[in-house]
Amino acid sequence: MFSGSMVIIPALYLLGGEVVSHYKGERDQTTILSRDPLACARQFEKQGAQFLHLVDLNTEDRGQKMAQQIARHTALQISYAGRLAEISLIRDLLEQGIFKVSLTQENEALAADALQEFGSQKICFTILAKRNFVEGKPNIEVVDYGKDLAEKGFEEIIFHDKNTEGTFHPNFDEADRLVLATSSKIYAFGGVGSMSDLEVFKNTGVAGVMVSRALFEGKISLRECLEFFLD
């Protein structure tokens, strides 16, 4: 999806028609950031964003419909990560204007078929992590999992450390290790709270950084970020 120097990508967590933040990924520590995801997307676009990452936390198709609505009413290139259990759901999203779909370890069984049907330009992978271990796979380290994903053909990997959500303390070290260990483009997601965080990520060689809560709390200006890290 992304090219050039480090890209700054606004991100929205969708739950029940709202934009939320979960502290360290815990559902019982939820903060509502906005009740209008489309308005948020439009504001990001107005500030100069070209891309938007959506994390669908819904268990039904409400988030998919919201993603499609955002795709219809903005020119943003949208990547979507959610609980997709069938290839047909990926196909529907792509046909309805979603630019790229991200799988996770929750639906990794679809990986081979998804890559074969849609290609690595339309399918990426999000590693949901707890520090340096893969969530749900406590004996597997993120770097080893990332190497395996790269070998399977994933050209873009999102490293999403859920332990950093809402903390404003990113996991720089693991992102750096992934960059060094794989041939894939690595995107860091979680914990960003300042411009200096972005500068540190820039030095790791990640292809991009996804930012969510910090944009809503005024810790980072999206417009300034986009201008600062522009080629």
PDB file of C-alpha atoms in Angstrom:
ATOM      1  CA  MET A   1       0.000   0.000   0.000  1.00  0.00           C
ATOM      2  CA  PHE A   2       2.658   2.417   1.008  1.00  0.00           C
ATOM      3  CA  SER A   3       5.856   3.593  -0.647  1.00  0.00           C
ATOM      4  CA  GLY A   4       8.691   6.061  -0.268  1.00  0.00           C
ATOM      5  CA  SER A   5      10.071   7.231   3.082  1.00  0.00           C
ATOM      6  CA  MET A   6       8.410   6.575   6.439  1.00  0.00           C
ATOM      7  CA  VAL A   7       4.665   7.051   6.146  1.00  0.00           C
ATOM      8  CA  ILE A   8       2.473   8.356   8.968  1.00  0.00           C
ATOM      9  CA  ILE A   9      -0.890   6.596   8.956  1.00  0.00           C
ATOM     10  CA  PRO A  10      -3.825   7.598  11.155  1.00  0.00           C
ATOM     11  CA  ALA A  11      -5.682   4.640  12.632  1.00  0.00           C
ATOM     12  CA  LEU A  12      -9.163   4.100  14.054  1.00  0.00           C
ATOM     13  CA  TYR A  13     -10.370   1.307  16.306  1.00  0.00           C
ATOM     14  CA  LEU A  14     -14.041   0.673  15.495  1.00  0.00           C
ATOM     15  CA  LEU A  15     -16.447  -0.727  18.083  1.00  0.00           C
ATOM     16  CA  GLY A  16     -20.216  -0.425  18.038  1.00  0.00           C
ATOM     17  CA  GLY A  17     -20.207   2.538  15.659  1.00  0.00           C
ATOM     18  CA  GLU A  18     -17.684   4.464  17.739  1.00  0.00           C
ATOM     19  CA  VAL A  19     -13.960   5.109  17.701  1.00  0.00           C
ATOM     20  CA  VAL A  20     -12.373   3.714  20.852  1.00  0.00           C
ATOM     21  CA  SER A  21      -9.074   3.121  22.572  1.00  0.00           C
ATOM     22  CA  HIS A  22      -8.306   0.152  24.818  1.00  0.00           C
ATOM     23  CA  TYR A  23      -5.562   0.650  27.366  1.00  0.00           C
ATOM     24  CA  LYS A  24      -3.048  -2.135  26.717  1.00  0.00           C
ATOM     25  CA  GLY A  25      -5.678  -3.798  24.540  1.00  0.00           C
ATOM     26  CA  GLU A  26      -7.963  -4.540  27.491  1.00  0.00           C
ATOM     27  CA  ARG A  27     -11.686  -4.341  26.701  1.00  0.00           C
ATOM     28  CA  ASP A  28     -12.524  -3.345  30.282  1.00  0.00           C
ATOM     29  CA  GLN A  29     -10.374  -0.224  29.937  1.00  0.00           C
ATOM     30  CA  THR A  30     -12.115   1.447  27.027  1.00  0.00           C
ATOM     31  CA  THR A  31     -12.130   5.138  26.176  1.00  0.00           C
ATOM     32  CA  ILE A  32     -14.530   6.481  23.556  1.00  0.00           C
ATOM     33  CA  LEU A  33     -12.630   8.904  21.322  1.00  0.00           C
ATOM     34  CA  SER A  34     -15.412   9.740  18.862  1.00  0.00           C
ATOM     35  CA  ARG A  35     -18.963   8.715  18.028  1.00  0.00           C
ATOM     36  CA  ASP A  36     -18.514   9.509  14.324  1.00  0.00           C
ATOM     37  CA  PRO A  37     -15.809   7.455  12.544  1.00  0.00           C
ATOM     38  CA  LEU A  38     -16.620   8.961   9.144  1.00  0.00           C
ATOM     39  CA  ALA A  39     -16.142  12.483  10.465  1.00  0.00           C
ATOM     40  CA  CYS A  40     -12.765  11.428  11.889  1.00  0.00           C
ATOM     41  CA  ALA A  41     -11.703   9.979   8.548  1.00  0.00           C
ATOM     42  CA  ARG A  42     -12.769  13.126   6.736  1.00  0.00           C
ATOM     43  CA  GLN A  43     -10.822  15.263   9.186  1.00  0.00           C
ATOM     44  CA  PHE A  44      -7.698  13.155   8.656  1.00  0.00           C
ATOM     45  CA  GLU A  45      -8.125  13.540   4.915  1.00  0.00           C
ATOM     46  CA  LYS A  46      -8.571  17.292   5.288  1.00  0.00           C
ATOM     47  CA  GLN A  47      -5.291  17.412   7.212  1.00  0.00           C
ATOM     48  CA  GLY A  48      -3.482  15.744   4.312  1.00  0.00           C
ATOM     49  CA  ALA A  49      -3.659  12.022   5.029  1.00  0.00           C
ATOM     50  CA  GLN A  50      -3.668   9.664   2.064  1.00  0.00           C
ATOM     51  CA  PHE A  51      -4.015   6.450   4.066  1.00  0.00           C
ATOM     52  CA  LEU A  52      -6.181   5.205   6.913  1.00  0.00           C
ATOM     53  CA  HIS A  53      -5.899   2.009   8.926  1.00  0.00           C
ATOM     54  CA  LEU A  54      -9.066   0.558  10.456  1.00  0.00           C
ATOM     55  CA  VAL A  55      -9.095  -2.019  13.241  1.00  0.00           C
ATOM     56  CA  ASP A  56     -12.546  -3.570  13.470  1.00  0.00           C
ATOM     57  CA  LEU A  57     -13.232  -4.808  17.005  1.00  0.00           C
ATOM     58  CA  ASN A  58     -16.835  -5.746  16.270  1.00  0.00           C
ATOM     59  CA  THR A  59     -17.961  -9.354  16.221  1.00  0.00           C
ATOM     60  CA  GLU A  60     -20.586  -8.715  13.552  1.00  0.00           C
ATOM     61  CA  ASP A  61     -20.399  -6.903  10.208  1.00  0.00           C
ATOM     62  CA  ARG A  62     -21.034  -3.389  11.559  1.00  0.00           C
ATOM     63  CA  GLY A  63     -17.380  -2.428  11.277  1.00  0.00           C
ATOM     64  CA  GLN A  64     -17.162  -3.758   7.737  1.00  0.00           C
ATOM     65  CA  LYS A  65     -20.094  -1.584   6.725  1.00  0.00           C
ATOM     66  CA  MET A  66     -18.501   1.439   8.359  1.00  0.00           C
ATOM     67  CA  ALA A  67     -15.238   0.748   6.527  1.00  0.00           C
ATOM     68  CA  GLN A  68     -17.110   0.599   3.244  1.00  0.00           C
ATOM     69  CA  GLN A  69     -18.893   3.853   4.057  1.00  0.00           C
ATOM     70  CA  ILE A  70     -15.589   5.598   4.724  1.00  0.00           C
ATOM     71  CA  ALA A  71     -14.217   4.230   1.463  1.00  0.00           C
ATOM     72  CA  ARG A  72     -17.234   5.596  -0.436  1.00  0.00           C
ATOM     73  CA  HIS A  73     -17.125   9.053   1.112  1.00  0.00           C
ATOM     74  CA  THR A  74     -13.373   9.738   1.171  1.00  0.00           C
ATOM     75  CA  ALA A  75     -10.448   9.277  -1.195  1.00  0.00           C
ATOM     76  CA  LEU A  76      -8.363   7.637   1.536  1.00  0.00           C
ATOM     77  CA  GLN A  77      -6.630   4.350   0.773  1.00  0.00           C
ATOM     78  CA  ILE A  78      -7.951   2.157   3.546  1.00  0.00           C
ATOM     79  CA  SER A  79      -6.359  -0.892   5.107  1.00  0.00           C
ATOM     80  CA  TYR A  80      -8.710  -3.007   7.189  1.00  0.00           C
ATOM     81  CA  ALA A  81      -7.993  -5.534   9.939  1.00  0.00           C
ATOM     82  CA  GLY A  82     -10.857  -7.477  11.485  1.00  0.00           C
ATOM     83  CA  ARG A  83     -12.385 -10.842  12.279  1.00  0.00           C
ATOM     84  CA  LEU A  84     -12.731 -12.152   8.742  1.00  0.00           C
ATOM     85  CA  ALA A  85     -13.445 -15.857   8.751  1.00  0.00           C
ATOM     86  CA  GLU A  86     -13.951 -16.427   5.019  1.00  0.00           C
ATOM     87  CA  ILE A  87     -12.236 -15.484   1.776  1.00  0.00           C
ATOM     88  CA  SER A  88     -15.579 -14.190   0.491  1.00  0.00           C
ATOM     89  CA  LEU A  89     -15.566 -11.459   3.161  1.00  0.00           C
ATOM     90  CA  ILE A  90     -12.134 -10.294   2.005  1.00  0.00           C
ATOM     91  CA  ARG A  91     -13.366 -10.290  -1.566  1.00  0.00           C
ATOM     92  CA  ASP A  92     -16.418  -8.233  -0.629  1.00  0.00           C
ATOM     93  CA  LEU A  93     -14.344  -5.612   1.165  1.00  0.00           C
ATOM     94  CA  LEU A  94     -11.933  -5.217  -1.733  1.00  0.00           C
ATOM     95  CA  GLU A  95     -14.796  -4.995  -4.213  1.00  0.00           C
ATOM     96  CA  GLN A  96     -16.433  -2.299  -2.066  1.00  0.00           C
ATOM     97  CA  GLY A  97     -13.406  -0.018  -2.158  1.00  0.00           C
ATOM     98  CA  ILE A  98     -11.159  -1.155   0.685  1.00  0.00           C
ATOM     99  CA  PHE A  99      -7.630  -0.842  -0.639  1.00  0.00           C
ATOM    100  CA  LYS A 100      -5.959  -3.561   1.406  1.00  0.00           C
ATOM    101  CA  VAL A 101      -6.984  -6.201   3.932  1.00  0.00           C
ATOM    102  CA  SER A 102      -4.789  -7.288   6.805  1.00  0.00           C
ATOM    103  CA  LEU A 103      -4.959 -10.767   8.229  1.00  0.00           C
ATOM    104  CA  THR A 104      -3.839 -11.589  11.782  1.00  0.00           C
ATOM    105  CA  GLN A 105      -2.979 -14.798  13.597  1.00  0.00           C
ATOM    106  CA  GLU A 106      -6.710 -15.048  14.359  1.00  0.00           C
ATOM    107  CA  ASN A 107      -7.431 -15.851  10.705  1.00  0.00           C
ATOM    108  CA  GLU A 108      -4.016 -16.968   9.498  1.00  0.00           C
ATOM    109  CA  ALA A 109      -5.605 -20.104   8.030  1.00  0.00           C
ATOM    110  CA  LEU A 110      -6.778 -17.887   5.167  1.00  0.00           C
ATOM    111  CA  ALA A 111      -3.267 -16.653   4.388  1.00  0.00           C
ATOM    112  CA  ALA A 112      -2.280 -18.960   1.544  1.00  0.00           C
ATOM    113  CA  ASP A 113      -5.607 -18.694  -0.278  1.00  0.00           C
ATOM    114  CA  ALA A 114      -5.814 -14.927   0.231  1.00  0.00           C
ATOM    115  CA  LEU A 115      -2.326 -14.323  -1.124  1.00  0.00           C
ATOM    116  CA  GLN A 116      -2.990 -16.588  -4.079  1.00  0.00           C
ATOM    117  CA  GLU A 117      -6.300 -14.954  -5.010  1.00  0.00           C
ATOM    118  CA  PHE A 118      -5.588 -11.294  -4.255  1.00  0.00           C
ATOM    119  CA  GLY A 119      -1.790 -10.990  -4.159  1.00  0.00           C
ATOM    120  CA  SER A 120       0.560  -9.324  -1.687  1.00  0.00           C
ATOM    121  CA  GLN A 121      -0.421  -5.857  -2.933  1.00  0.00           C
ATOM    122  CA  LYS A 122      -3.890  -6.369  -1.488  1.00  0.00           C
ATOM    123  CA  ILE A 123      -3.150  -8.619   1.487  1.00  0.00           C
ATOM    124  CA  CYS A 124      -0.850  -7.793   4.379  1.00  0.00           C
ATOM    125  CA  PHE A 125      -0.485  -9.247   7.876  1.00  0.00           C
ATOM    126  CA  THR A 126      -0.782  -7.766  11.352  1.00  0.00           C
ATOM    127  CA  ILE A 127       1.174  -9.466  14.105  1.00  0.00           C
ATOM    128  CA  LEU A 128      -0.839  -8.928  17.274  1.00  0.00           C
ATOM    129  CA  ALA A 129       1.800  -8.996  19.968  1.00  0.00           C
ATOM    130  CA  LYS A 130       2.365  -8.759  23.679  1.00  0.00           C
ATOM    131  CA  ARG A 131       5.825  -7.211  23.796  1.00  0.00           C
ATOM    132  CA  ASN A 132       8.125  -9.609  21.910  1.00  0.00           C
ATOM    133  CA  PHE A 133       5.742 -12.585  21.829  1.00  0.00           C
ATOM    134  CA  VAL A 134       2.843 -13.300  19.493  1.00  0.00           C
ATOM    135  CA  GLU A 135      -0.519 -12.968  21.220  1.00  0.00           C
ATOM    136  CA  GLY A 136      -2.163 -16.363  21.574  1.00  0.00           C
ATOM    137  CA  LYS A 137       1.129 -18.084  20.768  1.00  0.00           C
ATOM    138  CA  PRO A 138       3.154 -17.488  23.945  1.00  0.00           C
ATOM    139  CA  ASN A 139       6.047 -19.688  22.861  1.00  0.00           C
ATOM    140  CA  ILE A 140       6.567 -17.915  19.535  1.00  0.00           C
ATOM    141  CA  GLU A 141       8.582 -14.721  19.339  1.00  0.00           C
ATOM    142  CA  VAL A 142       7.515 -11.899  17.068  1.00  0.00           C
ATOM    143  CA  VAL A 143      10.723 -11.965  15.046  1.00  0.00           C
ATOM    144  CA  ASP A 144      10.451 -15.679  14.295  1.00  0.00           C
ATOM    145  CA  TYR A 145       6.809 -15.281  13.314  1.00  0.00           C
ATOM    146  CA  GLY A 146       7.692 -12.326  11.104  1.00  0.00           C
ATOM    147  CA  LYS A 147      10.389 -14.305   9.320  1.00  0.00           C
ATOM    148  CA  ASP A 148       7.867 -17.050   8.600  1.00  0.00           C
ATOM    149  CA  LEU A 149       5.337 -14.543   7.249  1.00  0.00           C
ATOM    150  CA  ALA A 150       7.945 -13.029   4.951  1.00  0.00           C
ATOM    151  CA  GLU A 151       8.849 -16.463   3.632  1.00  0.00           C
ATOM    152  CA  LYS A 152       5.172 -17.127   2.940  1.00  0.00           C
ATOM    153  CA  GLY A 153       5.014 -14.055   0.722  1.00  0.00           C
ATOM    154  CA  PHE A 154       3.773 -11.220   2.901  1.00  0.00           C
ATOM    155  CA  GLU A 155       5.553  -8.105   1.671  1.00  0.00           C
ATOM    156  CA  GLU A 156       4.067  -5.828   4.338  1.00  0.00           C
ATOM    157  CA  ILE A 157       3.791  -6.657   8.044  1.00  0.00           C
ATOM    158  CA  ILE A 158       2.162  -4.505  10.706  1.00  0.00           C
ATOM    159  CA  PHE A 159       3.722  -4.979  14.137  1.00  0.00           C
ATOM    160  CA  HIS A 160       0.951  -4.191  16.621  1.00  0.00           C
ATOM    161  CA  ASP A 161       2.119  -4.445  20.212  1.00  0.00           C
ATOM    162  CA  LYS A 162      -1.126  -4.371  22.190  1.00  0.00           C
ATOM    163  CA  ASN A 163       0.760  -3.879  25.457  1.00  0.00           C
ATOM    164  CA  THR A 164       1.649  -0.372  24.284  1.00  0.00           C
ATOM    165  CA  GLU A 165      -1.886   0.760  23.385  1.00  0.00           C
ATOM    166  CA  GLY A 166      -2.777   3.965  25.191  1.00  0.00           C
ATOM    167  CA  THR A 167       0.522   4.040  27.106  1.00  0.00           C
ATOM    168  CA  PHE A 168       2.432   6.421  24.817  1.00  0.00           C
ATOM    169  CA  HIS A 169       5.475   4.175  25.185  1.00  0.00           C
ATOM    170  CA  PRO A 170       6.155   2.353  21.893  1.00  0.00           C
ATOM    171  CA  ASN A 171       8.062  -0.876  21.517  1.00  0.00           C
ATOM    172  CA  PHE A 172      10.923   0.459  19.421  1.00  0.00           C
ATOM    173  CA  ASP A 173      13.236  -2.480  20.010  1.00  0.00           C
ATOM    174  CA  GLU A 174      10.972  -5.160  18.594  1.00  0.00           C
ATOM    175  CA  ALA A 175      10.133  -3.077  15.544  1.00  0.00           C
ATOM    176  CA  ASP A 176      13.845  -2.615  14.959  1.00  0.00           C
ATOM    177  CA  ARG A 177      14.452  -6.365  15.280  1.00  0.00           C
ATOM    178  CA  LEU A 178      11.715  -7.098  12.740  1.00  0.00           C
ATOM    179  CA  VAL A 179      13.193  -4.651  10.257  1.00  0.00           C
ATOM    180  CA  LEU A 180      16.603  -6.282  10.559  1.00  0.00           C
ATOM    181  CA  ALA A 181      15.300  -9.863  10.485  1.00  0.00           C
ATOM    182  CA  THR A 182      12.893  -9.793   7.536  1.00  0.00           C
ATOM    183  CA  SER A 183      12.792  -8.607   3.953  1.00  0.00           C
ATOM    184  CA  SER A 184       9.221  -7.318   4.383  1.00  0.00           C
ATOM    185  CA  LYS A 185       8.250  -3.707   4.930  1.00  0.00           C
ATOM    186  CA  ILE A 186       7.464  -3.243   8.617  1.00  0.00           C
ATOM    187  CA  TYR A 187       4.825  -0.858   9.970  1.00  0.00           C
ATOM    188  CA  ALA A 188       4.800  -0.056  13.693  1.00  0.00           C
ATOM    189  CA  PHE A 189       1.513   0.337  15.541  1.00  0.00           C
ATOM    190  CA  GLY A 190       0.939   1.125  19.202  1.00  0.00           C
ATOM    191  CA  GLY A 191       2.076   3.557  21.860  1.00  0.00           C
ATOM    192  CA  VAL A 192       3.121   6.570  19.786  1.00  0.00           C
ATOM    193  CA  GLY A 193       2.671   9.748  21.799  1.00  0.00           C
ATOM    194  CA  SER A 194       5.061  12.364  20.426  1.00  0.00           C
ATOM    195  CA  MET A 195       7.009  13.553  17.428  1.00  0.00           C
ATOM    196  CA  SER A 196      10.168  12.272  19.087  1.00  0.00           C
ATOM    197  CA  ASP A 197       8.660   8.767  19.067  1.00  0.00           C
ATOM    198  CA  LEU A 198       8.226   9.068  15.331  1.00  0.00           C
ATOM    199  CA  GLU A 199      11.816  10.202  14.916  1.00  0.00           C
ATOM    200  CA  VAL A 200      13.043   7.139  16.821  1.00  0.00           C
ATOM    201  CA  PHE A 201      10.942   4.888  14.599  1.00  0.00           C
ATOM    202  CA  LYS A 202      12.377   6.650  11.562  1.00  0.00           C
ATOM    203  CA  ASN A 203      15.844   5.593  12.693  1.00  0.00           C
ATOM    204  CA  THR A 204      14.791   1.938  12.956  1.00  0.00           C
ATOM    205  CA  GLY A 205      14.006   1.829   9.259  1.00  0.00           C
ATOM    206  CA  VAL A 206      10.308   1.009   9.545  1.00  0.00           C
ATOM    207  CA  ALA A 207       8.324   1.817   6.419  1.00  0.00           C
ATOM    208  CA  GLY A 208       5.562   3.514   8.372  1.00  0.00           C
ATOM    209  CA  VAL A 209       3.975   4.220  11.735  1.00  0.00           C
ATOM    210  CA  MET A 210       0.298   4.081  12.640  1.00  0.00           C
ATOM    211  CA  VAL A 211      -1.016   6.605  15.145  1.00  0.00           C
ATOM    212  CA  SER A 212      -4.381   6.637  16.872  1.00  0.00           C
ATOM    213  CA  ARG A 213      -5.102   7.979  20.367  1.00  0.00           C
ATOM    214  CA  ALA A 214      -2.335  10.592  20.317  1.00  0.00           C
ATOM    215  CA  LEU A 215      -4.108  12.345  17.441  1.00  0.00           C
ATOM    216  CA  PHE A 216      -7.313  12.649  19.467  1.00  0.00           C
ATOM    217  CA  GLU A 217      -5.570  13.886  22.604  1.00  0.00           C
ATOM    218  CA  GLY A 218      -3.583  16.551  20.755  1.00  0.00           C
ATOM    219  CA  LYS A 219      -0.219  15.017  21.534  1.00  0.00           C
ATOM    220  CA  ILE A 220       0.591  14.935  17.828  1.00  0.00           C
ATOM    221  CA  SER A 221      -0.577  17.108  14.945  1.00  0.00           C
ATOM    222  CA  LEU A 222      -1.269  14.917  11.933  1.00  0.00           C
ATOM    223  CA  ARG A 223      -0.679  17.793   9.528  1.00  0.00           C
ATOM    224  CA  GLU A 224       2.695  18.580  11.078  1.00  0.00           C
ATOM    225  CA  CYS A 225       3.703  14.898  11.048  1.00  0.00           C
ATOM    226  CA  LEU A 226       2.816  14.507   7.404  1.00  0.00           C
ATOM    227  CA  GLU A 227       4.762  17.613   6.470  1.00  0.00           C
ATOM    228  CA  PHE A 228       7.777  16.747   8.630  1.00  0.00           C
ATOM    229  CA  PHE A 229       8.200  13.216   7.288  1.00  0.00           C
ATOM    230  CA  LEU A 230       7.322  14.078   3.695  1.00  0.00           C
ATOM    231  CA  ASP A 231       9.955  13.085   1.145  1.00  0.00           C
TER     232      ASP A 231
END
